[in-house]
Coordinates of C-alpha atoms and ligand atoms in Angstrom, one line a residue:
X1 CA 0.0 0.0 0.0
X2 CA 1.6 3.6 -1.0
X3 CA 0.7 6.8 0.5
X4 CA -0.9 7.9 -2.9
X5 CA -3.5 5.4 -2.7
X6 CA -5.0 6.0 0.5
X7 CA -4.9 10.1 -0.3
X8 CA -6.6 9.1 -3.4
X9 CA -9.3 6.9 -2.0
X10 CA -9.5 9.7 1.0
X11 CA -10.1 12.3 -1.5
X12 CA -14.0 11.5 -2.4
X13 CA -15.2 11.6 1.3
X14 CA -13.3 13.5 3.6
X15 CA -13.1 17.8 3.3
X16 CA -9.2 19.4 2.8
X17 CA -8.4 20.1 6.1
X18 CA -9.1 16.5 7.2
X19 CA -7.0 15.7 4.0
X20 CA -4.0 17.8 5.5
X21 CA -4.5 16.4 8.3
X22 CA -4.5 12.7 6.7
X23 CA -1.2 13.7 4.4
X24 CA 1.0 15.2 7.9
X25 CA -0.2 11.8 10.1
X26 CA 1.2 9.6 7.1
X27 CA 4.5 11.8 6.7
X28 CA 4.5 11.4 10.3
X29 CA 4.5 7.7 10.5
X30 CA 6.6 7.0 7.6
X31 CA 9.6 9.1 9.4
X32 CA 8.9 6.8 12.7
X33 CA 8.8 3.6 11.1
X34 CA 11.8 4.7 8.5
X35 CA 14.0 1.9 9.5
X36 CA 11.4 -0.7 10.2
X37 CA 10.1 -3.2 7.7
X38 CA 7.4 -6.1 7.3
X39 CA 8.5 -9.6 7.4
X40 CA 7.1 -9.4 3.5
X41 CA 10.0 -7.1 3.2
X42 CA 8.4 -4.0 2.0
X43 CA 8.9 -0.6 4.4
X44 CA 6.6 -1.2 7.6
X45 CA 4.5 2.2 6.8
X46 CA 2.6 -0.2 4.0
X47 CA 0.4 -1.7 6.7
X48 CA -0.7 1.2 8.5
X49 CA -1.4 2.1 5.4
X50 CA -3.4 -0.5 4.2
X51 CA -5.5 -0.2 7.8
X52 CA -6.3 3.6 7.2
X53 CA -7.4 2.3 3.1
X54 CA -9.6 -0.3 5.3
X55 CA -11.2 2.0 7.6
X56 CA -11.6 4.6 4.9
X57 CA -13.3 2.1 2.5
X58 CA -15.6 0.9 5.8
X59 CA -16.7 4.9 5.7
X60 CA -15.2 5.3 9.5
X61 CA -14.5 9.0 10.4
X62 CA -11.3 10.9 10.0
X63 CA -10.5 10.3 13.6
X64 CA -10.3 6.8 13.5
X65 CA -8.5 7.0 10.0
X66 CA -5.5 9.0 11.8
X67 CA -5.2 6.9 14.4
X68 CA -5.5 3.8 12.0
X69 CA -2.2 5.8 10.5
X70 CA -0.6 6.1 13.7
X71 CA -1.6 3.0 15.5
X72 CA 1.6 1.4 15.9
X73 CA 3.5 4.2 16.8
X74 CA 3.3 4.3 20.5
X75 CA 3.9 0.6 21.0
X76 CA 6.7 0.1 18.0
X77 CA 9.1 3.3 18.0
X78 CA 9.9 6.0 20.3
X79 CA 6.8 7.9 19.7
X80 CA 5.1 9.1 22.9
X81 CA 1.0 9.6 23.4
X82 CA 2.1 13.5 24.2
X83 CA 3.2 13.8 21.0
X84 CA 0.5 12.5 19.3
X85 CA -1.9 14.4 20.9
X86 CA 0.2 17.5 20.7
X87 CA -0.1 17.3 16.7
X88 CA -3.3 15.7 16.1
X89 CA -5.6 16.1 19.1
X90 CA -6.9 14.8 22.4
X91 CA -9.7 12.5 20.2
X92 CA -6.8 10.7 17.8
X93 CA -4.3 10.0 20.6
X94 CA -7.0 8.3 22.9
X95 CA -7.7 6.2 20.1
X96 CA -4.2 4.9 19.1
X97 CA -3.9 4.4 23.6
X98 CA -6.8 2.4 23.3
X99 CA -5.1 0.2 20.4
X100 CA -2.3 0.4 22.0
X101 CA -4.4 -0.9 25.0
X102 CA -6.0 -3.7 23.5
X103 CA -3.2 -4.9 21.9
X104 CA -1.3 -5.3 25.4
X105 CA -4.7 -7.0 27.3
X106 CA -4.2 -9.6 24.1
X107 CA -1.0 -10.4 25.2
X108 CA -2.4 -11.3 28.0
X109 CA -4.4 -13.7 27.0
X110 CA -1.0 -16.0 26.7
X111 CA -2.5 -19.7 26.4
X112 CA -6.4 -19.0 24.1
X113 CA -6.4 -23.2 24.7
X114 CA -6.6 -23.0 28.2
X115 CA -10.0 -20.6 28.2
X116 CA -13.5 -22.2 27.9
X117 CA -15.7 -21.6 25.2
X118 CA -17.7 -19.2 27.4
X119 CA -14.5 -17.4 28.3
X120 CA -13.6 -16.7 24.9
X121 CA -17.2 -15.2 24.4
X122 CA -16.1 -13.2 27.6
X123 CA -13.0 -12.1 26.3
X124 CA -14.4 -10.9 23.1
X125 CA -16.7 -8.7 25.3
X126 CA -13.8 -8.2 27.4
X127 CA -11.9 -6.1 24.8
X128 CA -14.7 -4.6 24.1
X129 CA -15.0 -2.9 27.2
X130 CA -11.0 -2.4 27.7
X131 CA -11.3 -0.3 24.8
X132 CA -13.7 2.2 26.0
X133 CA -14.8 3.3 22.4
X134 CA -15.8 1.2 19.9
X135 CA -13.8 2.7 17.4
X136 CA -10.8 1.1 18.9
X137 CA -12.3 -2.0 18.2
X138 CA -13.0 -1.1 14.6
X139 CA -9.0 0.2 14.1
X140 CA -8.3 -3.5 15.6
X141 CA -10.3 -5.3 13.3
X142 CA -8.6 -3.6 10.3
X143 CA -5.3 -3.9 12.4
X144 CA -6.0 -7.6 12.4
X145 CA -7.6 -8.2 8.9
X146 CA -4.7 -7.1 7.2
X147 CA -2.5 -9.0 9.5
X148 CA -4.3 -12.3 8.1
X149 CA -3.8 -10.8 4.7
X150 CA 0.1 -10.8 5.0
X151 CA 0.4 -13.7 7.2
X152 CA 2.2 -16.1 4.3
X153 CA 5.2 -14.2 5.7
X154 CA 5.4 -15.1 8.9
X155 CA 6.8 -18.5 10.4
X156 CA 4.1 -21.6 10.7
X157 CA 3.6 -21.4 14.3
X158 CA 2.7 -17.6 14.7
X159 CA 0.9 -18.4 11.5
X160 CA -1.5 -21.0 13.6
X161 CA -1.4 -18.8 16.9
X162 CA -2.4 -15.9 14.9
X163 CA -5.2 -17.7 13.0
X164 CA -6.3 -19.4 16.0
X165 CA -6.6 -15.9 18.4
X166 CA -8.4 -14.7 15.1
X167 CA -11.4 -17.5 15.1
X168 CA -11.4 -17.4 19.1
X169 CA -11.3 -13.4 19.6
X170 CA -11.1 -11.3 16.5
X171 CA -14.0 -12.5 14.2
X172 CA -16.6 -13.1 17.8
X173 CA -15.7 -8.9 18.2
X174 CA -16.5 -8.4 14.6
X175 CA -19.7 -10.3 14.7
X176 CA -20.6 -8.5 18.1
X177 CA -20.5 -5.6 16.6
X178 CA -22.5 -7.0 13.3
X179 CA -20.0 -6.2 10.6
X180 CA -21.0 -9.4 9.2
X181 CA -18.3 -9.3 6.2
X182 CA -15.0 -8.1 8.4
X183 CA -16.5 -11.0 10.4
X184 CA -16.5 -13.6 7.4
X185 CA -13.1 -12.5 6.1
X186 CA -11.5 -13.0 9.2
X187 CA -12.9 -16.7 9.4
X188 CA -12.2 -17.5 6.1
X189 CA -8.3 -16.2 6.3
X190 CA -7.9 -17.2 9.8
X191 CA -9.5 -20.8 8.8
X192 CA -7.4 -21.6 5.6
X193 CA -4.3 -21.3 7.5
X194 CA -5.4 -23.5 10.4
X195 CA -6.7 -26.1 9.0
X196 CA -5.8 -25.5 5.5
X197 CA -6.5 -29.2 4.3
X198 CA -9.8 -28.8 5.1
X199 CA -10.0 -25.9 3.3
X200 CA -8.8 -27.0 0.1
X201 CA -11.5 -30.2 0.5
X202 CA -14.5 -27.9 1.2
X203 CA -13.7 -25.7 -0.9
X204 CA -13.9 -28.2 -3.7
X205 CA -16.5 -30.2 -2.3
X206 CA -18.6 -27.0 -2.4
X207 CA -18.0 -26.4 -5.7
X208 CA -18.8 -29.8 -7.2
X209 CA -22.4 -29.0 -5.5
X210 CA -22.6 -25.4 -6.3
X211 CA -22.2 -26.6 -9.9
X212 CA -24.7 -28.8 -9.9
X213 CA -27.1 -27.1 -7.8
X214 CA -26.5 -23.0 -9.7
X215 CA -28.6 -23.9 -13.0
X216 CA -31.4 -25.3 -11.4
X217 CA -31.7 -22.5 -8.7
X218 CA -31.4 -20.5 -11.8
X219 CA -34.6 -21.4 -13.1
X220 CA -36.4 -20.8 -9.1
X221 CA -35.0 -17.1 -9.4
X222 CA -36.3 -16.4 -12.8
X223 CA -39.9 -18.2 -11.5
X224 CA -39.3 -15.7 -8.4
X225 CA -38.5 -12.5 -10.1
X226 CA -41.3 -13.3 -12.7
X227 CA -43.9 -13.0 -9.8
X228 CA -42.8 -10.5 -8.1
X229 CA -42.8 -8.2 -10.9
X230 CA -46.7 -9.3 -11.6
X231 CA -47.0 -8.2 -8.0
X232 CA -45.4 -5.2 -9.0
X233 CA -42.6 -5.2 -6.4
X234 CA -39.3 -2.8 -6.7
X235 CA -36.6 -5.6 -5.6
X236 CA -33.2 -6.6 -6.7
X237 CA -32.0 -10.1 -6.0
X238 CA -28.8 -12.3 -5.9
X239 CA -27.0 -15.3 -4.7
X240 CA -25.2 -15.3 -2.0
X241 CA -22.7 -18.2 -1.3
X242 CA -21.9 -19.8 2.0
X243 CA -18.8 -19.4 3.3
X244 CA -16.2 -22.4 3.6
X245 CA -15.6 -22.1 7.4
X246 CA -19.8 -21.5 8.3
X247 CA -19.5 -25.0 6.1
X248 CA -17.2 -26.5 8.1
X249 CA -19.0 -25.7 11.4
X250 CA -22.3 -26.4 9.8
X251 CA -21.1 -29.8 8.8
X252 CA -19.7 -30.5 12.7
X253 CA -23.4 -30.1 13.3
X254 CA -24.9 -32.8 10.9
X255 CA -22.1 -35.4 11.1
X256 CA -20.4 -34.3 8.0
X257 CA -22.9 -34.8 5.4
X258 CA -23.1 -32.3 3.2
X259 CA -26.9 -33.1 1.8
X260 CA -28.3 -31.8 5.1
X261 CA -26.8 -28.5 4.3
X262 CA -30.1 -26.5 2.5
X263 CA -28.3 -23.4 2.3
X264 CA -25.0 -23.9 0.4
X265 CA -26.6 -21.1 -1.9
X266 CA -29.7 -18.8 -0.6
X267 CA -30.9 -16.2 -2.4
X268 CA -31.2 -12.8 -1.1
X269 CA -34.0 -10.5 -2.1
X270 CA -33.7 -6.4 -1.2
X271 CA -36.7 -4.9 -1.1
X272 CA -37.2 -1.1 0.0
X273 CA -39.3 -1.2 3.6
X274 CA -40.6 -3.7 6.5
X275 CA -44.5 -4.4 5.3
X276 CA -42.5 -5.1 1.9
X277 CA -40.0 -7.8 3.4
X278 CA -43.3 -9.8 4.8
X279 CA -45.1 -9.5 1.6
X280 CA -42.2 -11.0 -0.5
X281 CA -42.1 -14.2 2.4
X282 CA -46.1 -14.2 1.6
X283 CA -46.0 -14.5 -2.2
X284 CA -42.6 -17.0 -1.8
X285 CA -45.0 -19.3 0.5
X286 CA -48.1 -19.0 -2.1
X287 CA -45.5 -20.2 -4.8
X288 CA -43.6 -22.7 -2.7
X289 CA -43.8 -24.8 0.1
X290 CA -42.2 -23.8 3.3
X291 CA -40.2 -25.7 5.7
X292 CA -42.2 -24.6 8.6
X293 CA -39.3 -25.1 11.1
X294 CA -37.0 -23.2 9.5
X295 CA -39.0 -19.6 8.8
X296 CA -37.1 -17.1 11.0
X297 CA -38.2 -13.9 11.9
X298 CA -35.7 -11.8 12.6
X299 CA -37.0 -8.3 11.6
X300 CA -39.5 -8.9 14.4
X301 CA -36.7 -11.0 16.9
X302 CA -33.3 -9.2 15.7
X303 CA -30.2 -11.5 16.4
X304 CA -28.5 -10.1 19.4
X305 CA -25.8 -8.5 17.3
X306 CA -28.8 -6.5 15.5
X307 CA -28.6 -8.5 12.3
X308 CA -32.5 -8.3 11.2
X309 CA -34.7 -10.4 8.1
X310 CA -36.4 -12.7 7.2
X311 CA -35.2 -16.3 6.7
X312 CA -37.2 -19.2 4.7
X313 CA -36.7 -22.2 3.1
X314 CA -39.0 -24.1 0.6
X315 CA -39.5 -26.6 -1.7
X316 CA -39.9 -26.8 -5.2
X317 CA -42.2 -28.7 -7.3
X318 CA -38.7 -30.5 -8.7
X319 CA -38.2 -30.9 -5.2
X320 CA -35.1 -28.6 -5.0
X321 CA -34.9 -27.0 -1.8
X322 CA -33.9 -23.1 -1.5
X323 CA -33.3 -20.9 1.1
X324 CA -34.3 -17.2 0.6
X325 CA -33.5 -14.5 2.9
X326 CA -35.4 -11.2 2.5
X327 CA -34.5 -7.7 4.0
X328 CA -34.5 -4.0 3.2
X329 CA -31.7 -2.1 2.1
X330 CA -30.9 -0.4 5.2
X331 CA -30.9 -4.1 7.3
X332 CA -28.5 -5.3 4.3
X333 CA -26.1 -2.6 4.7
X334 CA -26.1 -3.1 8.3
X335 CA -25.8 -6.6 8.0
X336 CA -22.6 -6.2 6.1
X337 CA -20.9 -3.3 7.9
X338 CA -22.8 -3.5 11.3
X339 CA -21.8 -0.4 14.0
X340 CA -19.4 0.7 11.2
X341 CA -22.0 2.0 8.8
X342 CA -23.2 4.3 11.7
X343 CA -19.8 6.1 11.6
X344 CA -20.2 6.0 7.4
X345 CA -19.2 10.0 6.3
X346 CA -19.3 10.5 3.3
X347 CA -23.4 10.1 3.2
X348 CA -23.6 13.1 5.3
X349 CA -23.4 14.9 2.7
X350 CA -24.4 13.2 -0.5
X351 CA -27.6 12.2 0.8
X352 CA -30.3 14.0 3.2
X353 CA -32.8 12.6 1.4
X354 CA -31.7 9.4 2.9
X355 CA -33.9 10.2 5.9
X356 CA -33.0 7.0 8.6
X357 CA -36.2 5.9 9.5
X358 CA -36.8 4.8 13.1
X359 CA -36.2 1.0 12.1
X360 CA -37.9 -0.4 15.2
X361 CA -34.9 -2.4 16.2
X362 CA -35.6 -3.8 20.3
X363 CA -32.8 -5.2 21.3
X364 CA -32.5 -7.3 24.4
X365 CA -31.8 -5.3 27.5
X366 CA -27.5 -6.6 28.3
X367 CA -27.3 -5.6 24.1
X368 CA -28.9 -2.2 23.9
X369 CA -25.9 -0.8 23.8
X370 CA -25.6 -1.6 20.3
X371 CA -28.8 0.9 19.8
X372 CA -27.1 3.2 21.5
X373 CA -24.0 3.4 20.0
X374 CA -25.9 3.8 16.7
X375 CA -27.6 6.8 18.0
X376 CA -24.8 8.3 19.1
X377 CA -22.8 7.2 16.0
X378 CA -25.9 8.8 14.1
X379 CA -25.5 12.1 16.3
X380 CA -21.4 12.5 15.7
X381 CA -22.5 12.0 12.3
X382 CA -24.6 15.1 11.9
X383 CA -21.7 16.7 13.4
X384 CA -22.8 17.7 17.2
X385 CA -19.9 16.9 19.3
X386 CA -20.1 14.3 21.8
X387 CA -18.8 13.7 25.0
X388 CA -16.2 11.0 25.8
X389 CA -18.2 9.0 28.3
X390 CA -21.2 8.7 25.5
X391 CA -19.1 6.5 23.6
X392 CA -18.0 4.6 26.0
X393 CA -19.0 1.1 25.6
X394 CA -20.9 -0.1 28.9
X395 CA -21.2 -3.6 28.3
X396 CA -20.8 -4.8 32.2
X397 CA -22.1 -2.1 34.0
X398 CA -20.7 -2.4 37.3
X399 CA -17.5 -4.1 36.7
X400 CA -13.7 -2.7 36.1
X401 CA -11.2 -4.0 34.6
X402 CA -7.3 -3.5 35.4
X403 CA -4.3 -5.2 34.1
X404 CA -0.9 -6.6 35.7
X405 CA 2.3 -4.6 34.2
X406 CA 1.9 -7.7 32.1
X407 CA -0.9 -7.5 30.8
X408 CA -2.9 -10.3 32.0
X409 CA -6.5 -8.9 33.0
X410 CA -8.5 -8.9 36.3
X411 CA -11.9 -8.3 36.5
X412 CA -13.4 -6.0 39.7
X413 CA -16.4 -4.6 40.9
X414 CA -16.5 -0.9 40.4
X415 CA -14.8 1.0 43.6
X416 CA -12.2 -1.7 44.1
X417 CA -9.4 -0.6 46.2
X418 CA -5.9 -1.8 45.2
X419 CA -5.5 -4.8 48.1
X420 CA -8.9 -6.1 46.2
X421 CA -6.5 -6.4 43.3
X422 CA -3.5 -7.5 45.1
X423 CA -5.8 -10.3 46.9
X424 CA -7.2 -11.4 43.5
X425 CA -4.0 -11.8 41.9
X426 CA -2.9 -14.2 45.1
X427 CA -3.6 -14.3 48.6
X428 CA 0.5 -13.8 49.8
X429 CA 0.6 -11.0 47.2
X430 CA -2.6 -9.3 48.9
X431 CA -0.6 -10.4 52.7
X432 CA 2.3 -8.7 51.8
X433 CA 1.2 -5.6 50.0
X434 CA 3.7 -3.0 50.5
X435 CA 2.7 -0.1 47.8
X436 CA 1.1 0.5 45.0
X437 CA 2.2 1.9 41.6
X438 CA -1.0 3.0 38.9
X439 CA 0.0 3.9 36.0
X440 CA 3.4 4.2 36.8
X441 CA 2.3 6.8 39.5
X442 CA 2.4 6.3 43.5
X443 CA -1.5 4.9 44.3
X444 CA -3.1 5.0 47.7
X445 CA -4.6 2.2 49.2
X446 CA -8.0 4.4 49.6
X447 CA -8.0 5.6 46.1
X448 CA -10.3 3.3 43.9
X449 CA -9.5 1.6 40.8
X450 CA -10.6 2.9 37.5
X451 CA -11.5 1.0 33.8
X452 CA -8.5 0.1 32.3
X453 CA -5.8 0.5 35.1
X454 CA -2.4 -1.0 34.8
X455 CA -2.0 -1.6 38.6
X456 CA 1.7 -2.6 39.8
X457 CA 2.1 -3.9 43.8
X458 CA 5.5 -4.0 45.3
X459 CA 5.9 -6.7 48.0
X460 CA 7.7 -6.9 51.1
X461 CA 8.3 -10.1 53.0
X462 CA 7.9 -7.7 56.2
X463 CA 4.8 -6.0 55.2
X464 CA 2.0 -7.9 57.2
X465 CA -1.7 -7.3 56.9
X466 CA -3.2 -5.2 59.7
X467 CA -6.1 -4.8 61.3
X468 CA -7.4 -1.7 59.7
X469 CA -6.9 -3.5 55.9
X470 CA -10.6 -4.6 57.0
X471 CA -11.3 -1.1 55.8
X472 CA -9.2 -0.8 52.9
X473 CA -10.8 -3.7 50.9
X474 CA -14.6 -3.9 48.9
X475 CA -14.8 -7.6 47.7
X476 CA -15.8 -10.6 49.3
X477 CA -12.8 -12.4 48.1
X478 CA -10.3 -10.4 49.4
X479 CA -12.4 -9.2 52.8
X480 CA -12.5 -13.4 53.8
X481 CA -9.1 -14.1 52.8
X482 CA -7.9 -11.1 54.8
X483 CA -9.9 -12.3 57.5
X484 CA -8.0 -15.7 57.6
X485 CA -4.5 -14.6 57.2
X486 CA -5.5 -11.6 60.9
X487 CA -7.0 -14.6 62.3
X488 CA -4.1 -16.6 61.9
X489 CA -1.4 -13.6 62.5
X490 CA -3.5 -13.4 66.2
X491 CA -4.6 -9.4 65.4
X492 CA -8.4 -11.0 64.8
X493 CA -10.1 -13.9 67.3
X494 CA -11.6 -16.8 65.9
X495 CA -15.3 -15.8 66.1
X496 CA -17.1 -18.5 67.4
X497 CA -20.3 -17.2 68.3
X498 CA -22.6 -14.7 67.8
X499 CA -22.0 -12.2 70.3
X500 CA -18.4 -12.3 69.3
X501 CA -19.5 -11.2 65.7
X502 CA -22.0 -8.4 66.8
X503 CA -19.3 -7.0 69.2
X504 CA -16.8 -7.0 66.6
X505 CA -19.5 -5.2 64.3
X506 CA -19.7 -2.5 66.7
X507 CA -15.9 -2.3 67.7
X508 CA -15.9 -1.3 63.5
X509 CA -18.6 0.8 63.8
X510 CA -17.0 2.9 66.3
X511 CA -13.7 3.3 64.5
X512 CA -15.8 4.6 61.5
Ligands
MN601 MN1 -0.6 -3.0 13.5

């Protein structure tokens, strides 16, 4: 990727001071990474490159495009945050710290084997949160895809780590977020080099079908188009293929026969609102019929990830079976770009006609954040300026989350005192906490926690926990381990009955 393209593509959506802007970050960058290269060999700039020509062809504001220019200049050269936000603002360099950020949580994640399935969910989420804004997320998944795109380079076991922290992490983000094709292209790169045997066979076994299968679905589209044209329906309609890894874990799930797969090929049919989409599914079940099992409403019921249509599959008279899905434009576009089509710019302009309807999208409760981020997406959009903390991704409410000067990640109820911390990380670290450091700064042991701490404890084998630590910690955890290590050290009496534990309430009371 050369600087030229990316000005060039940059050129149609974004106004000329945001282009000066663009041309000084790359200038920038290019200097810093001067004496670093790829393991392709080309000059290392190329791939922030190609992740700003990503997030400009996703339609994401200019802010995430700088940072997407700049995100591996904090943690790869001598660059410092100051700096960046010195040059390009307070809004870019919060974004390349949250990169920065996510990146180092990852490396936390040492061993991805070692975590449940629900875990990895978790972790996904997890990221989420670290990374305060969404955008963060988006820059990532760029970060990532073009990672996968250059990964013949690297050596076979970072190839399969790479893949594997893909399929577990990076693609369950993307589809949390909707962008349904960053999503697929992750699996499929990620999947070809894990298990790239399997690949190569399902990839041929699906087109032995396809070819079989195209002409006669051929003949059901024409049939289809023919009616709905009689019925005097604007529509456009196409084919979409399934991709090889959905096969693969679609296969898992019918013992590995491939005939129990009805949706190999579905057609999709865009129509231009709601009552439409319902209308199509009505004439489809007049012409064909439905397998009643599989009709899925999901305009009505979105998918938590806010993917909405509506799903069917039918019989022919030939007994062919065909799966159609039907939506509106606006659920196809979000169904391929998800959260990222709410930061699209370039239709600001270009089209107020293009009024957004209120699509009545009811999400569950934990996922309305997805709504909300839209909103607020919609609002930035139309150019009012939003505050920090509106885009800031609530996903656990109530919870914090810190990280060891290693990056491995600890999750804590909001308000969590540092010796909550040190006691969750072990209980002899939590015995003999001596001082804290967050951020690199002196912390005291009142001072709460915040999101996204990097929380350091020094240790001393002399430092002993005292009786006024009962004060000093929030969690159940660390308040009962505390509680056995004072017992033990003789500063608390075994309580052994219940007087014992009211008068010790009161003793605390008093103190207070
Ligand atoms: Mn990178």
């Amino acid at each position: 990727m050369k600087k030229r393209q990316v000005i060039t593509l940059a050129a149609e959506l974004y106004d000329e001071n945001q282009l000066a802007e663009l041309d000084h970050a790359i200038d920038f960058a290019t200097e810093r990474h001067a004496d670093q290269r790829r393991m392709s060999g080309e000059p290392y700039i190329s791939h922030p490159l190609a992740v700003a020509h990503m997030l400009i062809e996703w339609g994401m504001d200019i802010d995430s495009v700088l940072a997407g220019v700049l995100h591996d200049t904090v943690e790869d050269t001598d660059v410092k945050l100051d700096e960046i936000e010195n040059l390009f603002g307070h809004d870019v360099s919060f974004l390349v710290d949250g990169v920065t950020k996510v990146s180092k949580a990852r490396a936390g994640m040492r061993d991805l084997d070692s975590y449940l399935p629900q875990t990895k969910d978790n972790l996904s989420k997890l990221l989420i949160a670290v990374s305060q804004d969404v955008r963060v997320i988006i820059i990532k998944l760029a970060d990532r895809l073009h990672n996968l795109e250059t990964l013949q380079y690297l050596p076979v076991d970072r190839q399969k780590k790479i893949a594997r922290e893909s399929l577990a992490v990076f693609a369950p983000m993307a589809d949390r977020l909707g962008m349904g094709r960053v999503r697929m292209q992750l699996e499929e790169l990620a999947f070809s080099y894990l298990d790239n045997g399997e690949f190569d066979h399902l990839k041929k076994l699906m087109k032995k079908r396809l070819g079989k299968s195209t002409r006669k679905l051929g003949a059901v589209r024409v049939e289809v188009e023919k009616e709905l044209k009689n019925e005097k329906i604007k529509f456009e309609i196409n084919g979409r293929v399934k991709s090889i890894y959905s096969l693969h874990k679609k296969l898992k799930k019918v013992n590995g026969n491939i005939d129990d797969i009805y949706d190999l090929m579905a057609l999709r049919i865009i129509v231009d609102d709601n009552e439409t989409c319902y209308r199509v599914l009505g004439i489809l079940h007049g012409m064909y019929q439905p397998m009643i099992a599989r009709i899925k409403d999901y305009i009505a019921v979105p998918k938590p990830n806010g993917y909405q249509s509506l799903h069917t599959t039918v019989i022919t008279p030939n007994e062919q079976i065909v799966e159609f899905q039907i939506r509106t434009h606006e659920m196809h576009n979000y169904a391929e770009r998800g959260l990222a089509a709410s930061f699209h710019y370039h239709e600001q302009k270009s089209a107020k006609a293009y009024t957004r309807k209120k699509t009545a999208v009811h999400l569950p409760t934990e996922l309305q954040w997805i709504t909300q981020m839209q909103e607020v997406a919609g609002r930035l959009r139309d150019g009012e300026k939003i505050s920090r903390s509106q885009l800031n991704v609530d996903l656990f409410g109530d919870r914090i989350f810190v990280f060891s000067p290693k990056g491995d990640i600890y999750n804590l109820p909001e308000g969590a005192l540092p010796l909550d911390f040190s006691y969750l990380v072990h209980s002899d670290v939590g015995k003999h906490s001596y001082s804290f450091r967050v951020n690199g700064v002196i912390h005291p042991f009142d001072k709460p926690l915040q999101n996204g701490d990097v929380v350091e404890v020094t240790t001393r084998k002399i430092s002993q926990p005292k009786s006024d630590w009962q004060e000093l910690v929030t969690t159940t955890h660390a308040r009962s381990k505390l509680r056995v290590q004072l017992r033990k050290l003789g500063v608390l009496q075994a309580v052994s009955s219940a007087a014992a534990i009211i008068r010790d309430k009161t003793i605390r009371k008093k103190k207070k």
